[in-house]
Coordinates of N, CA and C in Angstrom, one line a residue:
X1172 N -24.3 -133.7 -28.9 CA -25.0 -132.5 -28.5 C -26.0 -132.8 -27.5
X1173 N -26.3 -131.8 -26.8 CA -27.4 -132.1 -25.7 C -28.7 -131.7 -26.2
X1174 N -29.7 -132.1 -25.5 CA -31.0 -131.7 -26.0 C -31.6 -130.5 -25.2
X1175 N -30.8 -129.9 -24.4 CA -31.1 -128.6 -23.6 C -31.4 -127.5 -24.4
X1176 N -32.7 -126.9 -24.3 CA -33.0 -125.8 -25.2 C -33.2 -124.5 -24.5
X1177 N -32.5 -124.3 -23.3 CA -32.6 -123.1 -22.6 C -33.7 -122.9 -21.7
X1178 N -34.0 -121.7 -21.1 CA -34.9 -121.6 -20.0 C -36.4 -121.8 -20.6
X1179 N -37.2 -122.4 -19.7 CA -38.6 -122.6 -20.1 C -39.2 -121.2 -20.4
X1180 N -39.9 -121.2 -21.6 CA -40.5 -120.0 -22.1 C -42.0 -120.1 -21.7
X1181 N -42.5 -118.8 -21.4 CA -44.0 -118.7 -21.1 C -44.8 -119.0 -22.2
X1182 N -45.9 -119.7 -22.1 CA -46.8 -119.9 -23.2 C -48.0 -119.0 -23.2
X1183 N -48.1 -118.3 -22.1 CA -49.3 -117.4 -22.0 C -48.7 -116.0 -21.4
X1184 N -49.4 -115.0 -21.6 CA -49.0 -113.7 -21.1 C -49.2 -113.8 -19.6
X1185 N -48.3 -112.9 -18.8 CA -48.5 -112.7 -17.4 C -49.8 -112.2 -17.0
X1186 N -50.4 -112.7 -15.9 CA -51.7 -112.2 -15.4 C -51.6 -110.9 -14.8
X1187 N -52.6 -110.1 -15.0 CA -52.6 -108.7 -14.5 C -53.0 -108.7 -13.1
X1188 N -52.2 -107.9 -12.1 CA -52.3 -107.9 -10.7 C -52.8 -106.5 -10.4
X1189 N -53.9 -106.4 -9.7 CA -54.5 -105.1 -9.2 C -54.5 -104.9 -7.7
X1190 N -54.0 -104.0 -7.3 CA -53.9 -103.8 -5.8 C -55.2 -103.0 -5.2
X1191 N -55.6 -103.4 -4.1 CA -56.7 -102.8 -3.4 C -56.3 -101.5 -3.0
X1192 N -57.2 -100.6 -2.7 CA -56.9 -99.1 -2.2 C -56.1 -99.2 -0.9
X1193 N -56.6 -100.2 -0.1 CA -55.9 -100.3 1.2 C -54.4 -100.7 1.0
X1194 N -54.2 -101.6 0.1 CA -52.8 -102.0 -0.2 C -52.0 -100.9 -0.8
X1195 N -52.7 -100.1 -1.7 CA -52.0 -99.0 -2.3 C -51.6 -98.0 -1.3
X1196 N -52.6 -97.7 -0.3 CA -52.4 -96.7 0.8 C -51.2 -97.2 1.6
X1197 N -51.2 -98.4 1.9 CA -50.2 -99.1 2.7 C -48.8 -98.9 2.2
X1198 N -48.8 -99.3 1.0 CA -47.4 -99.1 0.1 C -46.9 -97.7 0.1
X1199 N -47.9 -96.7 -0.2 CA -47.5 -95.2 0.0 C -46.9 -94.9 1.2
X1200 N -47.6 -95.3 2.4 CA -47.1 -95.1 3.7 C -45.7 -95.6 3.9
X1201 N -45.5 -96.9 3.5 CA -44.3 -97.5 3.7 C -43.1 -96.8 2.9
X1202 N -43.5 -96.4 1.7 CA -42.5 -95.8 0.9 C -42.1 -94.3 1.5
X1203 N -43.1 -93.6 2.0 CA -42.9 -92.4 2.6 C -42.1 -92.5 3.8
X1204 N -42.4 -93.4 4.7 CA -41.5 -93.7 5.8 C -40.1 -94.0 5.4
X1205 N -39.9 -94.9 4.5 CA -38.5 -95.2 4.1 C -37.7 -94.0 3.5
X1206 N -38.4 -93.1 2.8 CA -37.8 -91.9 2.2 C -37.6 -91.0 3.4
X1207 N -38.4 -90.9 4.4 CA -38.1 -90.0 5.6 C -36.9 -90.5 6.4
X1208 N -36.8 -91.8 6.6 CA -35.7 -92.4 7.3 C -34.4 -92.4 6.5
X1209 N -34.4 -92.5 5.1 CA -33.3 -92.3 4.4 C -32.7 -90.9 4.4
X1210 N -33.5 -90.0 4.4 CA -33.2 -88.5 4.6 C -32.7 -88.3 5.9
X1211 N -33.2 -88.8 6.8 CA -32.8 -88.6 8.3 C -31.3 -89.2 8.3
X1212 N -31.1 -90.3 7.7 CA -29.9 -91.0 7.9 C -28.7 -90.3 7.1
X1213 N -29.1 -89.7 5.9 CA -28.3 -89.2 5.1 C -27.9 -87.7 5.5
X1214 N -28.7 -86.9 6.1 CA -28.6 -85.6 6.3 C -28.2 -85.4 7.9
X1215 N -27.0 -85.6 8.2 CA -26.5 -85.3 9.5 C -25.9 -83.9 9.6
X1216 N -25.6 -83.6 10.7 CA -25.0 -82.2 10.9 C -23.6 -82.3 9.9
X1217 N -22.9 -83.3 9.9 CA -21.8 -83.2 9.2 C -22.0 -83.1 7.6
X1218 N -23.0 -83.9 7.2 CA -23.2 -83.8 5.7 C -23.8 -82.6 5.4
X1219 N -24.7 -82.0 6.2 CA -25.3 -80.6 5.9 C -24.2 -79.6 5.9
X1220 N -23.3 -79.6 6.9 CA -22.1 -78.6 6.8 C -21.2 -78.8 5.6
X1221 N -21.1 -80.1 5.2 CA -20.3 -80.3 3.9 C -21.1 -79.8 2.7
X1222 N -22.2 -80.0 2.8 CA -23.2 -79.6 1.6 C -23.1 -78.0 1.5
X1223 N -23.3 -77.3 2.6 CA -23.4 -75.8 2.6 C -21.9 -75.3 2.3
X1224 N -21.0 -75.8 2.8 CA -19.5 -75.5 2.5 C -19.3 -75.6 1.1
X1225 N -19.6 -76.8 0.5 CA -19.3 -76.9 -0.9 C -20.1 -75.9 -1.9
X1226 N -21.4 -75.5 -1.4 CA -22.1 -74.6 -2.1 C -21.5 -73.2 -1.8
X1227 N -21.1 -72.8 -0.7 CA -20.5 -71.6 -0.6 C -19.1 -71.5 -1.3
X1228 N -18.5 -72.5 -1.5 CA -17.2 -72.7 -2.3 C -17.5 -72.4 -3.7
X1229 N -18.5 -73.0 -4.2 CA -19.0 -72.8 -5.6 C -19.5 -71.3 -5.9
X1230 N -20.2 -70.9 -4.9 CA -20.7 -69.5 -5.0 C -19.5 -68.5 -5.0
X1231 N -18.6 -68.8 -4.1 CA -17.5 -67.8 -4.0 C -16.7 -67.9 -5.3
X1232 N -16.4 -69.0 -5.9 CA -15.7 -69.1 -7.1 C -16.4 -68.5 -8.3
X1233 N -17.8 -68.6 -8.3 CA -18.5 -68.0 -9.4 C -18.6 -66.5 -9.3
X1234 N -18.7 -66.1 -8.0 CA -18.8 -64.6 -7.8 C -17.5 -64.0 -8.1
X1235 N -16.3 -64.6 -7.7 CA -15.0 -64.1 -8.0 C -14.9 -64.0 -9.5
X1236 N -15.2 -65.0 -10.2 CA -14.9 -65.0 -11.7 C -15.8 -64.0 -12.3
X1237 N -17.0 -63.8 -12.0 CA -18.1 -63.0 -12.7 C -18.1 -61.5 -12.2
X1238 N -18.0 -61.3 -10.8 CA -18.2 -59.9 -10.4 C -17.0 -59.3 -9.6
X1239 N -16.0 -60.1 -9.3 CA -14.9 -59.5 -8.5 C -15.0 -59.7 -7.2
X1240 N -14.0 -59.3 -6.4 CA -13.9 -59.6 -5.0 C -14.7 -58.6 -4.3
X1241 N -14.9 -57.4 -4.9 CA -15.7 -56.3 -4.1 C -17.0 -56.9 -3.8
X1242 N -17.7 -57.3 -4.8 CA -19.0 -57.9 -4.6 C -19.1 -59.1 -3.8
X1243 N -18.1 -59.8 -3.8 CA -18.0 -61.0 -2.9 C -17.9 -60.6 -1.4
X1244 N -17.0 -59.6 -1.3 CA -16.9 -59.1 0.2 C -18.2 -58.7 0.8
X1245 N -19.1 -57.9 -0.1 CA -20.3 -57.5 0.4 C -21.3 -58.7 0.6
X1246 N -21.3 -59.7 -0.1 CA -22.1 -60.8 0.0 C -21.7 -61.5 1.1
X1247 N -20.4 -61.7 1.4 CA -19.9 -62.6 2.6 C -20.3 -61.8 3.8
X1248 N -20.1 -60.5 3.8 CA -20.6 -59.7 5.0 C -22.0 -59.8 5.3
X1249 N -22.8 -59.8 4.2 CA -24.2 -60.0 4.5 C -24.5 -61.4 4.9
X1250 N -23.8 -62.4 4.4 CA -24.1 -63.8 4.8 C -23.6 -64.0 6.2
X1251 N -22.6 -63.1 6.7 CA -22.1 -63.4 8.1 C -23.1 -62.7 9.0
X1252 N -23.8 -61.6 8.7 CA -24.6 -60.9 9.5 C -25.9 -61.7 9.5
X1253 N -26.3 -62.3 8.4 CA -27.6 -63.2 8.4 C -27.4 -64.4 9.3
X1254 N -26.2 -65.0 9.3 CA -26.0 -66.2 10.1 C -25.9 -65.9 11.5
X1255 N -25.3 -64.6 11.9 CA -25.3 -64.2 13.2 C -26.8 -64.0 13.6
X1256 N -27.6 -63.3 12.9 CA -29.0 -63.0 13.3 C -29.7 -64.2 13.5
X1257 N -29.5 -65.3 12.6 CA -30.2 -66.5 12.9 C -29.8 -67.2 14.2
X1258 N -28.5 -67.2 14.4 CA -27.9 -67.9 15.6 C -28.4 -67.1 16.8
X1259 N -28.2 -65.9 16.9 CA -28.6 -65.1 18.1 C -30.1 -64.9 18.1
X1260 N -30.8 -64.8 16.9 CA -32.2 -64.6 17.0 C -33.0 -65.4 17.9
X1261 N -32.8 -66.7 17.8 CA -33.5 -67.7 18.6 C -33.4 -67.4 20.0
X1262 N -32.2 -67.1 20.6 CA -32.0 -66.8 21.9 C -32.6 -65.5 22.3
X1263 N -32.4 -64.5 21.5 CA -33.0 -63.2 21.9 C -34.5 -63.3 21.9
X1264 N -35.1 -64.0 20.9 CA -36.5 -64.1 20.8 C -37.2 -64.8 22.0
X1265 N -36.4 -65.8 22.5 CA -36.7 -66.5 23.6 C -36.7 -65.8 24.9
X1266 N -35.7 -64.8 24.9 CA -35.7 -64.0 26.2 C -36.6 -62.8 26.1
X1267 N -36.6 -62.0 25.0 CA -37.2 -60.8 24.9 C -38.4 -60.6 24.0
X1268 N -38.6 -61.6 23.2 CA -39.8 -61.7 22.4 C -39.5 -60.8 21.2
X1269 N -40.6 -60.3 20.4 CA -40.4 -59.7 19.0 C -39.7 -58.4 19.2
X1270 N -39.8 -57.7 20.2 CA -39.3 -56.3 20.3 C -37.8 -56.5 20.4
X1271 N -37.3 -57.4 21.2 CA -35.8 -57.6 21.3 C -35.3 -58.1 19.8
X1272 N -36.1 -59.0 19.2 CA -35.6 -59.5 17.9 C -35.6 -58.5 16.9
X1273 N -36.5 -57.4 17.0 CA -36.5 -56.4 16.0 C -35.3 -55.4 16.3
X1274 N -34.9 -55.2 17.5 CA -33.7 -54.4 18.0 C -32.5 -55.1 17.4
X1275 N -32.4 -56.3 17.6 CA -31.3 -57.2 17.1 C -31.2 -56.9 15.7
X1276 N -32.3 -57.1 14.8 CA -32.3 -56.9 13.5 C -31.8 -55.6 13.0
X1277 N -32.3 -54.6 13.7 CA -31.8 -53.2 13.3 C -30.3 -52.9 13.7
X1278 N -29.9 -53.5 14.8 CA -28.6 -53.4 15.1 C -27.6 -54.1 14.0
X1279 N -27.9 -55.3 13.7 CA -27.0 -55.9 12.7 C -27.1 -55.5 11.4
X1280 N -28.2 -55.0 10.9 CA -28.5 -54.7 9.5 C -28.4 -53.2 9.3
X1281 N -28.3 -52.3 10.1 CA -28.3 -50.9 10.0 C -26.8 -50.6 9.3
X1282 N -26.6 -49.4 8.9 CA -25.4 -49.1 8.2 C -24.2 -49.1 9.2
X1283 N -24.5 -48.9 10.4 CA -23.3 -48.9 11.3 C -23.1 -50.2 12.2
X1284 N -23.9 -51.1 11.8 CA -23.8 -52.4 12.7 C -22.9 -53.4 12.1
X1285 N -21.6 -53.4 12.2 CA -20.7 -54.3 11.7 C -20.4 -55.3 12.9
X1286 N -20.5 -56.5 12.7 CA -20.2 -57.5 13.7 C -18.7 -57.7 14.0

């Protein structure tokens, strides 16, 4: 038999280590930057599109199960109008300002404004 008795055991408790305020602030800054970079790397246009497509698929399935296709059609139409407003809204606002944007809103969301 060998005389080996395993890894060396500590005979005293570990010493307490305290960080200075400057070191703590530096660590917080580094962690925040790492999180920002991680989110930027993870949330590309493709992953954002996949995320929203998956969410809309789940919404569609749940709406179909609980409320039927009539409600889903109305929600889908509203979602289409809202996305069209967001898409065109930036362009219209840049060209015509708030008045043009209000006119676009009235056109898209009035009872007769079907895209």
